[in-house]
Every structure is written in structure tokens, then in C-alpha cells.
CSV table of C-alpha atoms in Angstrom, one decimal:
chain,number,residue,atom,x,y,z
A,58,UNK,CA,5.1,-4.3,11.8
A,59,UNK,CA,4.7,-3.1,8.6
A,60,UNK,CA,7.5,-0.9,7.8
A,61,UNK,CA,8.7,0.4,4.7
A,62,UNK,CA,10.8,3.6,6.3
A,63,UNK,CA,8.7,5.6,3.9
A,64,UNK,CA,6.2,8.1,3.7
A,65,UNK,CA,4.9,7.6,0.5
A,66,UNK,CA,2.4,4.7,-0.3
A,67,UNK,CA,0.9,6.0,-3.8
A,68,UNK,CA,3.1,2.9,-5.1
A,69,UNK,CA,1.8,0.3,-2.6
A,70,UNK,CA,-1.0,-2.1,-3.0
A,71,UNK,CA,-4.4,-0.9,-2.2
A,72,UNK,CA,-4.5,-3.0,1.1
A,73,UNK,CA,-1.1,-1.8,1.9
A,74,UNK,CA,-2.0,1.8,1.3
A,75,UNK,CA,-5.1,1.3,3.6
A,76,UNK,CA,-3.4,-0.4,6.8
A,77,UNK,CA,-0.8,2.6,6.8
A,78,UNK,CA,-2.5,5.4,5.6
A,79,UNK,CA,-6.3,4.0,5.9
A,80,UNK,CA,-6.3,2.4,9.6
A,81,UNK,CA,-3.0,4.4,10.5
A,82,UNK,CA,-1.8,0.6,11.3
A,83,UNK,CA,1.7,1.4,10.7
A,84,UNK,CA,3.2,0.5,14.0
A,85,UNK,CA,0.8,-2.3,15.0
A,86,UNK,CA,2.3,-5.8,15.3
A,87,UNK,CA,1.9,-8.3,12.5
A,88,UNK,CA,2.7,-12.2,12.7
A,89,UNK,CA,2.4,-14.8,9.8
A,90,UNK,CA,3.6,-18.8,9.8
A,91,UNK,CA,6.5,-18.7,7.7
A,92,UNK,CA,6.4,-21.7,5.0
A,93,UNK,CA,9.1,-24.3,4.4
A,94,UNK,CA,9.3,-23.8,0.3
A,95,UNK,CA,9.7,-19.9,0.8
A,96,UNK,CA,13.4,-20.8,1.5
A,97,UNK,CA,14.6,-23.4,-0.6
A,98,UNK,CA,14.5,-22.0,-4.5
A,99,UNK,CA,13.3,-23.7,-7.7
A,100,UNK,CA,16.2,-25.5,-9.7
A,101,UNK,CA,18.6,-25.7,-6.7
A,102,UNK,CA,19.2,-28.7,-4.3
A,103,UNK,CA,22.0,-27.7,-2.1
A,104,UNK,CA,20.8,-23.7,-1.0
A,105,UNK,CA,18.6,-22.3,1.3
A,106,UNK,CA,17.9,-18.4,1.1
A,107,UNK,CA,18.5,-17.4,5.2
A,108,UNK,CA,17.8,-13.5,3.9
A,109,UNK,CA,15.4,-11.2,2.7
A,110,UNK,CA,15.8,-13.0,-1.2
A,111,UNK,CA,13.4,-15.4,0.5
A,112,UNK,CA,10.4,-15.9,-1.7
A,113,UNK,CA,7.6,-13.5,-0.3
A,114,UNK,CA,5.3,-11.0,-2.1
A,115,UNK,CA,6.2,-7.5,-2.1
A,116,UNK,CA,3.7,-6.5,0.6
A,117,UNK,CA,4.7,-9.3,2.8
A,118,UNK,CA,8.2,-8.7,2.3
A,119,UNK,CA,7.9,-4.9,4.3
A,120,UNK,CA,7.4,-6.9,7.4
A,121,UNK,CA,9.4,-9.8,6.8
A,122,UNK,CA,12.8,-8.2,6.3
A,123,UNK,CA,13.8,-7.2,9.7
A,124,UNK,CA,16.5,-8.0,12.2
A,125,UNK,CA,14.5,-10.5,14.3
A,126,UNK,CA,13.2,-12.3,11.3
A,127,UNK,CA,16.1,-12.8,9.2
A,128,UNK,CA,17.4,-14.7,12.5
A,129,UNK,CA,14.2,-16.8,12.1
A,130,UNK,CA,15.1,-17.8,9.0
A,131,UNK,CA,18.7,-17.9,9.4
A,132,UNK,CA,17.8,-20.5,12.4
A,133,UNK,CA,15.3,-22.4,10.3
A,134,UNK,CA,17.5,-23.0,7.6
A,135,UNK,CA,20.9,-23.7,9.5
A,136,UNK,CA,18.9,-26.8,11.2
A,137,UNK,CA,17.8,-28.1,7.7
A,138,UNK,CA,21.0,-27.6,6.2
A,139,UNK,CA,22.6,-29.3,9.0
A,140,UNK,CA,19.5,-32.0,8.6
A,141,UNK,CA,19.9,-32.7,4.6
A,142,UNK,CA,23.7,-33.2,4.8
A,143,UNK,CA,23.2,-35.8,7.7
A,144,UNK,CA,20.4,-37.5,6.1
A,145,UNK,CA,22.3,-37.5,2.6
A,146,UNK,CA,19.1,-35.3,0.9
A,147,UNK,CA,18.1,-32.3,-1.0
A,148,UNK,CA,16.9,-29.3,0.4
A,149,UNK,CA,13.0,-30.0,-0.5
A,150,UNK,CA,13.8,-33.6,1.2
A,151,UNK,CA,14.4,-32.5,4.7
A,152,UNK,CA,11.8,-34.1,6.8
A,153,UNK,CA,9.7,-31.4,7.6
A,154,UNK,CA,8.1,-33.3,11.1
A,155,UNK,CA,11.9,-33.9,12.4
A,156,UNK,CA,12.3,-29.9,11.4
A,157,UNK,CA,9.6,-28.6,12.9
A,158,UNK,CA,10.6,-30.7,16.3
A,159,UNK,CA,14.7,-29.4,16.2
A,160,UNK,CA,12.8,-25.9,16.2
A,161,UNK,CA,10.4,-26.3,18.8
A,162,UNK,CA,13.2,-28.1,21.3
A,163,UNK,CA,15.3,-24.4,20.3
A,164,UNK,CA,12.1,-22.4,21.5
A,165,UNK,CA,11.9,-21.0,17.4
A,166,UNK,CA,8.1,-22.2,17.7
A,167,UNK,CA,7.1,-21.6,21.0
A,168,UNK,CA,4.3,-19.0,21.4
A,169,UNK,CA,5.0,-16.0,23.8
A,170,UNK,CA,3.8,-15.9,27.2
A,171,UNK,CA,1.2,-13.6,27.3
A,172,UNK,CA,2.6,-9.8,27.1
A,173,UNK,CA,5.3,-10.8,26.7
A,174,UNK,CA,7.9,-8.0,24.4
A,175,UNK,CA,11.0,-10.0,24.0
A,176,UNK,CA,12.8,-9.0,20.8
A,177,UNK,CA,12.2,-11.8,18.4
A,178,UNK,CA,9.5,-13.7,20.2
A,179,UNK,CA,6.5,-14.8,17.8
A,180,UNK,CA,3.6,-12.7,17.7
A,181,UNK,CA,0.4,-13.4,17.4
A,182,UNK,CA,-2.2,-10.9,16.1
A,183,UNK,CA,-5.7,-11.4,16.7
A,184,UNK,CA,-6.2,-8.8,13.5
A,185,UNK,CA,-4.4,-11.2,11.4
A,186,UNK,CA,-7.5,-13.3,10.5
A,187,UNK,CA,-9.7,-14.4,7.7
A,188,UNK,CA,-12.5,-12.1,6.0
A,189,UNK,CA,-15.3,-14.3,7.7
A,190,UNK,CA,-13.6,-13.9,11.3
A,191,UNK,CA,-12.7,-10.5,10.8
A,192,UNK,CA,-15.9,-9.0,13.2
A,193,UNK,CA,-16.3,-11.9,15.8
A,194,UNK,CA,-16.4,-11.1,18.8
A,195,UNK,CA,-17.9,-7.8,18.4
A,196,UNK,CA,-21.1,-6.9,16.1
A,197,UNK,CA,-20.6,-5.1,13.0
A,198,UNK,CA,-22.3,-1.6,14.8
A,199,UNK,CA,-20.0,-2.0,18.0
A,200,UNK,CA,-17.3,-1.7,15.6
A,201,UNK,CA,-18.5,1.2,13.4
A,202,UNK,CA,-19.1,2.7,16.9
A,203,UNK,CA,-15.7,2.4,17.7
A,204,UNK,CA,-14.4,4.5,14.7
A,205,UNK,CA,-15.6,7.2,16.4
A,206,UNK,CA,-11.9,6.3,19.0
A,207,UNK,CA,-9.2,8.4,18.8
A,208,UNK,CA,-7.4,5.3,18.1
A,209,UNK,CA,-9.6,3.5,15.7
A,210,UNK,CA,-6.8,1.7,13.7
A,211,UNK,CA,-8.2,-1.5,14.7
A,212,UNK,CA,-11.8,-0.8,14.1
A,213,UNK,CA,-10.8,0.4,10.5
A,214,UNK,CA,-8.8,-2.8,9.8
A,215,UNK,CA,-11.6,-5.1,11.2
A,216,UNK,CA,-14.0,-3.5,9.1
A,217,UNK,CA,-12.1,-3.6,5.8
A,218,UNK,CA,-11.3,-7.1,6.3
A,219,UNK,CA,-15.1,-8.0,6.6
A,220,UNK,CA,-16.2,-6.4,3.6
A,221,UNK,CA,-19.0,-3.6,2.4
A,222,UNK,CA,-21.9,-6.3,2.2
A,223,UNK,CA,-23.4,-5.7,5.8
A,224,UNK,CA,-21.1,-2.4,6.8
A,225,UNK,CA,-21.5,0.1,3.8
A,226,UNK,CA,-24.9,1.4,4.6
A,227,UNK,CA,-24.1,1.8,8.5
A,228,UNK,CA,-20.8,4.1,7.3
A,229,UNK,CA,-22.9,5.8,4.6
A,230,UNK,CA,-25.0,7.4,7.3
A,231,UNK,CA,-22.4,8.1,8.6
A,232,UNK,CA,-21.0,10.4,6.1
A,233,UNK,CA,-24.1,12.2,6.4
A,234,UNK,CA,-24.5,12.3,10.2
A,235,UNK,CA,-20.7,11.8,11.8
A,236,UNK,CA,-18.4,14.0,13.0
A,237,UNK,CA,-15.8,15.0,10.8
A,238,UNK,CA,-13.2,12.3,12.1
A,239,UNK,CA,-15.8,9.8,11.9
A,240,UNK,CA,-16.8,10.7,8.6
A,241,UNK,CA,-13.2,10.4,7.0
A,242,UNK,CA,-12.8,7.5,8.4
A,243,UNK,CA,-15.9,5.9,6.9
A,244,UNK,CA,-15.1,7.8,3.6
A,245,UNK,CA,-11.8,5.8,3.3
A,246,UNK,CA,-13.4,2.7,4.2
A,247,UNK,CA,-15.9,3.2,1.5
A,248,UNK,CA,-13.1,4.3,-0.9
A,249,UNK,CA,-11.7,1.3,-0.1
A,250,UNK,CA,-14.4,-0.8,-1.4
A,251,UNK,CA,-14.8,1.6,-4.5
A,252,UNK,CA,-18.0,3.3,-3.2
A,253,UNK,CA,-18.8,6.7,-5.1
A,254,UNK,CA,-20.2,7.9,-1.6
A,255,UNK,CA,-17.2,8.7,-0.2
A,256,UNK,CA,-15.7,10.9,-3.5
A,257,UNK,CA,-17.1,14.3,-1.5
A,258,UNK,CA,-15.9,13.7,1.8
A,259,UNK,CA,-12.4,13.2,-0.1
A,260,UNK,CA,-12.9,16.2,-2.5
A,261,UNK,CA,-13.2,18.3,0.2
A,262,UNK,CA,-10.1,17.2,2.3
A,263,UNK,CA,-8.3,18.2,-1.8
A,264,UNK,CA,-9.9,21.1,-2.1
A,265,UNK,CA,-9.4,22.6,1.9
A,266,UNK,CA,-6.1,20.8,1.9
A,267,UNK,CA,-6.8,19.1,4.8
A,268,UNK,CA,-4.4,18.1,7.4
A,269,UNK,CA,-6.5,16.2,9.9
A,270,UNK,CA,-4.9,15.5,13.7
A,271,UNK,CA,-1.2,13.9,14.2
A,272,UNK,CA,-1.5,10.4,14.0
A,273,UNK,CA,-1.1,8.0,16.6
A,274,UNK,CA,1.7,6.0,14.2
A,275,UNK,CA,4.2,8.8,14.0
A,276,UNK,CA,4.0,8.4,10.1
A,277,UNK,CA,2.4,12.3,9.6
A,278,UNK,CA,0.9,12.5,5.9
A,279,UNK,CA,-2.0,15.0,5.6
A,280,UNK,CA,-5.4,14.2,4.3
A,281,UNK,CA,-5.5,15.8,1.6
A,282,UNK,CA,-2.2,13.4,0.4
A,283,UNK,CA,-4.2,10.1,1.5
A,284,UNK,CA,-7.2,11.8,-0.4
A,285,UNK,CA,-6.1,11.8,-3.0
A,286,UNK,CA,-4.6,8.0,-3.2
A,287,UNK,CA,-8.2,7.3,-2.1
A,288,UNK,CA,-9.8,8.8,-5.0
A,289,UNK,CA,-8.2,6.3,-7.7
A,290,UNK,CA,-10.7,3.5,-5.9
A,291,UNK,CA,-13.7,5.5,-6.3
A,292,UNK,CA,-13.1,9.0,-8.3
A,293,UNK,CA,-15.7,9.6,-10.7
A,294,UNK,CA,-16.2,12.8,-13.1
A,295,UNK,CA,-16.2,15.3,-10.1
A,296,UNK,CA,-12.6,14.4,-9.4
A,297,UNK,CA,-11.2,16.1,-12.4
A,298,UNK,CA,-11.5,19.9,-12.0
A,299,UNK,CA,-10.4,19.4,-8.0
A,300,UNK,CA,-7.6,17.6,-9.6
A,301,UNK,CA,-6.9,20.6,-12.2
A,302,UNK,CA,-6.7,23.3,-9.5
A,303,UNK,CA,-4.7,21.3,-6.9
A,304,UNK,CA,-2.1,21.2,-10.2
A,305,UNK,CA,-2.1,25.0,-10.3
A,306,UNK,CA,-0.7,25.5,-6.7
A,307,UNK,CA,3.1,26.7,-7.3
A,308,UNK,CA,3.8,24.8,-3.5
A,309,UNK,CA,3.2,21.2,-4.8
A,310,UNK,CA,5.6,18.7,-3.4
A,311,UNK,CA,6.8,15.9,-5.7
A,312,UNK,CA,4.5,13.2,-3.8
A,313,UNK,CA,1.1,15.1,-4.5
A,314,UNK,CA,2.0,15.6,-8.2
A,315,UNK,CA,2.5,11.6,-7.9
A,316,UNK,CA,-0.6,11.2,-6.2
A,317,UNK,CA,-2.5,13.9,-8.6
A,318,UNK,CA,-0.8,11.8,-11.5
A,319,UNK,CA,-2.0,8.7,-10.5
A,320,UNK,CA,-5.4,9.3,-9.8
A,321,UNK,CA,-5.4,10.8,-13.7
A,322,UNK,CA,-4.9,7.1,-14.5
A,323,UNK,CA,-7.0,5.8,-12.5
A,324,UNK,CA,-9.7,8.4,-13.5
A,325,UNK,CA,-9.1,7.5,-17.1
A,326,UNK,CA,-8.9,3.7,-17.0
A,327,UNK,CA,-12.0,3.8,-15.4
A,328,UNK,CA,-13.4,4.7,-19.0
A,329,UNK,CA,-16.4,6.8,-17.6
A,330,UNK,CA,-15.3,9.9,-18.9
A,331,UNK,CA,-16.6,12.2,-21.4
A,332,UNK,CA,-13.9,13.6,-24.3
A,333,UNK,CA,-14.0,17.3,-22.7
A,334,UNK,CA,-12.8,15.6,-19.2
A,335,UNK,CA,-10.7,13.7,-20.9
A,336,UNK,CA,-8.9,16.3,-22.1
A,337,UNK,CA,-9.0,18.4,-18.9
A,338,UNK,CA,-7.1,15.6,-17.1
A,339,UNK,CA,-4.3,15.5,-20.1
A,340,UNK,CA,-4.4,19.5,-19.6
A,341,UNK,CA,-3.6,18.4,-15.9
A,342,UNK,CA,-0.8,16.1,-16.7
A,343,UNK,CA,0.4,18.2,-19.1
A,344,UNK,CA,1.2,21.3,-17.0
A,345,UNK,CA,3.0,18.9,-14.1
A,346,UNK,CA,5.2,17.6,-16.5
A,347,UNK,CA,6.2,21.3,-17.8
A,348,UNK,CA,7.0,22.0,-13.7
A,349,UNK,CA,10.5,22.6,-12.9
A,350,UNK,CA,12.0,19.8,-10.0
A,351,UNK,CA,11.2,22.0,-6.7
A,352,UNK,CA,13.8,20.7,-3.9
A,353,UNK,CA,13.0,17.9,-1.4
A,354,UNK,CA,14.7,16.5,1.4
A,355,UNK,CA,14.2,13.0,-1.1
A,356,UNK,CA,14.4,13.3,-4.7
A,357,UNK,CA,11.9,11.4,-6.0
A,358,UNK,CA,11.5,13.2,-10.1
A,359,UNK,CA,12.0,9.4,-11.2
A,360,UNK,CA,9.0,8.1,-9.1
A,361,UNK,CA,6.6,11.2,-10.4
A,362,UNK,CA,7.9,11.5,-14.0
A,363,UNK,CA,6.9,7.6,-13.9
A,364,UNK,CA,3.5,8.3,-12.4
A,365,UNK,CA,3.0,10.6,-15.4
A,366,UNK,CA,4.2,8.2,-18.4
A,367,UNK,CA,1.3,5.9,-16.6
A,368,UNK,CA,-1.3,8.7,-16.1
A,369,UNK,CA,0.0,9.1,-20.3
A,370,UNK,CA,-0.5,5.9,-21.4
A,371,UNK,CA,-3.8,5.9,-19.9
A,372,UNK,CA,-5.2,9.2,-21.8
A,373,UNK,CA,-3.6,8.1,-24.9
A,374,UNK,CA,-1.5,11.3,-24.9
A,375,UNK,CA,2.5,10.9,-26.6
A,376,UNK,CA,5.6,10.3,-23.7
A,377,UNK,CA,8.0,13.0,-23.4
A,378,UNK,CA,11.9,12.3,-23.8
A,379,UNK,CA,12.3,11.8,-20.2
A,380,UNK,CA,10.7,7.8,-20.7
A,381,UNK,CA,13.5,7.0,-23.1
A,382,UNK,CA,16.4,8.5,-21.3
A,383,UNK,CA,15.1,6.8,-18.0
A,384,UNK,CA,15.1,3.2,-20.1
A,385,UNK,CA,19.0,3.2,-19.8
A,386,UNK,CA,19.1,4.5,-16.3
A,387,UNK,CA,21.7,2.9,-14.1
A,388,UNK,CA,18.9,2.0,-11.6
A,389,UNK,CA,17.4,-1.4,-12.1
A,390,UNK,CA,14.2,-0.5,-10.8
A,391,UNK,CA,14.3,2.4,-12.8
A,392,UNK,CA,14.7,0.3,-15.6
A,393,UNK,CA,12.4,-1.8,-15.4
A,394,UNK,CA,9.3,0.6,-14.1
A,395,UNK,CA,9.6,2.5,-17.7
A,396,UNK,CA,10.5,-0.8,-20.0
A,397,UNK,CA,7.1,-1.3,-18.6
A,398,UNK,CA,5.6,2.1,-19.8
A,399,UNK,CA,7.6,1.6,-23.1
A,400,UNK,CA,5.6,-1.7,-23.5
A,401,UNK,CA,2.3,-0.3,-22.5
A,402,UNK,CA,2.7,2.8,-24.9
A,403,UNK,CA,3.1,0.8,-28.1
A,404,UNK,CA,0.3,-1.2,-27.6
A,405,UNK,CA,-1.9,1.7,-26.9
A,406,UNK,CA,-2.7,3.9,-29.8
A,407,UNK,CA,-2.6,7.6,-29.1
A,408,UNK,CA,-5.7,9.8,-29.1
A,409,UNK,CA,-5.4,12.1,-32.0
């Protein structure tokens, strides 16, 4: 599954945020094939990675680093190794057809029986598929129907996956007509696809600060939170003084100033701003960066103090000292997160 042991997704990619947070998909079962040239790297003949260095995108890699398929790979590249140093080759050399039959005679290849839960059996996930395939089976309004579920985490994903051209309208009424479940859900969906219809039904979870029912995953983020990541796809204008008084509340937790930060950037890179809302969201970023660190069972002032130099860079305003200290932080990924803010800023003039 996808599993990143976190609760915070305002740093994910858009489709990530919107499996886990969208279609509450966090503890469904995902299955990929796993190519050969993921484990052998560039410039090296005689090494295979058997661990989570294997080459895979950062989204892939939250559910490709687990127990059951590090022994995967582990297996997969044992056999080749084993196969280049009998057949006197490099690591890209290794017949792939003789491979691929030492792995299915071990059973690495074999499809599950049907139901079958054995830890570290292959999976395969019928919500895995391409755009175009993403509603067979079912017509588009049997699955819109079906967000109306308690558990509609599948519905949610199907639809994403198939795209706004024949959907949108059916979950715009929807926001009008639904329930208040099933108009969040098509709210996010819309969001999702950068539709301005769904800004109100997200304003309002912000503004009410909206928890919404416990969700079926276990991974408990309120509304309002996801509302707010939501916004950055479609915010427009409205956003900004719902933004402004959520920054006010002396109860903020570290993740919603990241989330209030980062829809700022969004807001502004959007460039449909006028000057006086412009300067209502650097008001905005201005007073979260004066807040003192309020204690959290994780510290995470690196993660929102880097949400602001971005939501800064974005509005033109100056960095505070904070960037430059942070540029020599111990951290790698510290490091690198505000070199990359460092770059950004001198290439982007300040407003006066």
C-alpha cells in the first residue's frame, strides 16, 4: 500500500495527496511490474541495487520500500548476479528470458490464487489501470452514484483516473444537490482537476473547521487540513481572506500553517491576483512567520519555515534569516530544500 508513516501530504504530489487524503486510499493494496533497468545503475557493470536505492520516483518509492518487496528485489537480483558471473557478462547483459524463467520456476512471478493474503505474494489491483480503463465495467453515473458509500475510496480513485471530460458536470450537480459527504467528495474531485466550482465547498470546511467522519484508513486528518491542500489546485481570489483569518487563530498546528503557506504560493503563482490581495496574502505570511514554535509531538519548523520561503518567493516579498542559517543545516534534505529557495529568490526580483 501506499505508506509513507505520515500524516502530512502538503509535500506530496497532487495524485499522491489525492489517493491518501482525496479517496482515503491509504491502506488499499497497490501492485506494479517491477523493471529490469530499475536495479542495475548507470556507469556500473558488476552491481545490482537489492534495496530501496533502486531507481523509482518518489511516489513510487512509498510503496516500493517495504519488507516483502525489498525480498523481491533482493531475489531478482541474487539470480542475475548468480546468472552474469556464470555467463561471463555485465549486469545489463543478463538474458532477461532465462531471468524471467529462474523466477518463475522460484514462484517470484506466479500470480496469487484468488484471495489469497500470503505475505509477499503479488498483487494485483484492478484500480491500477490506465486513464481509458479507469470506468469499465461500470458507467460513469453508477460510479458518481457510488460516492455517495461510506466507503467510496474506490469510486473516488476510478473517477480521478478517468478524467473531468464526461464526469465534471455530473459532480457539479452534485455540489448543488448532494449531501454533505457527497458533496466533499465531488468538491475534491473537482479540485483535483482545478475546477473553481469546488473553492466553496472547501472554503466552508476552512472557515467551520471541519472535521468530517473518522476515516475508514485510520490515517485521521480533518477537512479542513485536506481543504486547504485542495485549494492550491483551484483557489481563486476568495481564498485569501479565509486564508487571513484561519492565520489569526492562536491554536494553529505547524501542518496547517504549512498548508495555509502553501496555498499562498499557489494563490500567487496563479498570477490572477489584484495588488491589494496580493498584499493581504504577504500580510498572511508575514504574521506566521512572526509565530512563536507552538509544541508538537513532531517538530516539523523546518518543513513550515520552508513552506514560507516558497509562499515568499512567490509574492516577491524578502527571506528572513532563517533561509540562510537552514543552507548549512546538518540535514541533507534540509539542505537541499532551501539551496532551492536560495536559487529561486535571486532570480526573482522583489516587489517594492
Amino acid at each position: 500500500h501506499y505508506d509513507n508513516h505520515s500524516r502530512d501530504y502538503e509535500f506530496e504530489s497532487a495524485t499522491a495527496r489525492f489517493y491518501v487524503w482525496g479517496a482515503e486510499r491509504w491502506p488499499a493494496r497497490t501492485a506494479c511490474e517491477i523493471p529490469y533497468r530499475m536495479v542495475v545503475p548507470k556507469g556500473l557493470a558488476n552491481v545490482w541495487l537489492a534495496c530501496r536505492a533502486a531507481g523509482v520516483s518518489d511516489d513510487a518509492a512509498k510503496s516500493f520500500r517495504q519488507q516483502r518487496d525489498i525480498q523481491r528485489l533482493g531475489e531478482v537480483c541474487g539470480v542475475a548476479a548468480a546468472l552474469a558471473v556464470r555467463s561471463r557478462v555485465s549486469n545489463r547483459a543478463v538474458s532477461l528470458k532465462v531471468l524471467h524463467a529462474r523466477l518463475q520456476a522460484s514462484g517470484a512471478l506466479a500470480m496469487p490464487v484468488s484471495g489469497a493474503t500470503d505475505f509477499g505474494k503479488a498483487v494485483f489491483s484492478k484500480e491500477f489501470g490506465d486513464a481509458d480503463a479507469a470506468t469499465k465495467g461500470n458507467s460513469t453515473a453508477q460510479w458518481v452514484e457510488a460516492l455517495r458509500q461510506p466507503d467510496a475510496g474506490a469510486a473516488m480513485w476510478r473517477l480521478y483516473r478517468a478524467g473531468p471530460r464526461s464526469i465534471a458536470p455530473l459532480l457539479r450537480e452534485q455540489l448543488r444537490s448532494g449531501g454533505p459527504d457527497m458533496q466533499w467528495r465531488a468538491a475534491l474531485l473537482l479540485a483535483a482537476w482545478g475546477d473553481g466550482a469546488a473553492e466553496p465547498r472547501l472554503l466552508q470546511a476552512v472557515a467551520k473547521l471541519e472535521t468530517g467522519p473518522d476515516p475508514i484508513t485510520g490515517v485521521v486528518v480533518p477537512r479542513w487540513r485536506k481543504a486547504l491542500a485542495f485549494l492550491r489546485d483551484c483557489g481563486t481570489a476568495r481564498s485569501v481572506p479565509v486564508l487571513g483569518r484561519l492565520a489569526r487563530r492562536p491554536d494553529l498546528p505547524q501542518a496547517a500553517q504549512i498548508g495555509i503557506a502553501l496555498a499562498c504560493e499557489a494563490l500567487a503563482a496563479r498570477g490572477r491576483l489584484r495588488a491589494m490581495e496580493r498584499d493581504a496574502l504577504r500580510q498572511t505570511i508575514g504574521r506566521l512567520g512572526q509565530r512563536p514554535d507552538a509544541p508538537a509531538p513532531v517538530d516539523i519548523a523546518w518543513q513550515r519555515d520552508y513552506a514560507l520561503a516558497r509562499a515568499r518567493v512567490a509574492l516577491g516579498m524578502p527571506q528572513d534569516a532563517a533561509v540562510a542559517a537552514y543552507l548549512n543545516d546538518p540535514r541533507a534534505i534540509v539542505r537541499r530544500a532551501f539551496s532551492a529557495v536560495a536559487r529561486r529568490t535571486r532570480r526573482k526580483p522583489q516587489d517594492a
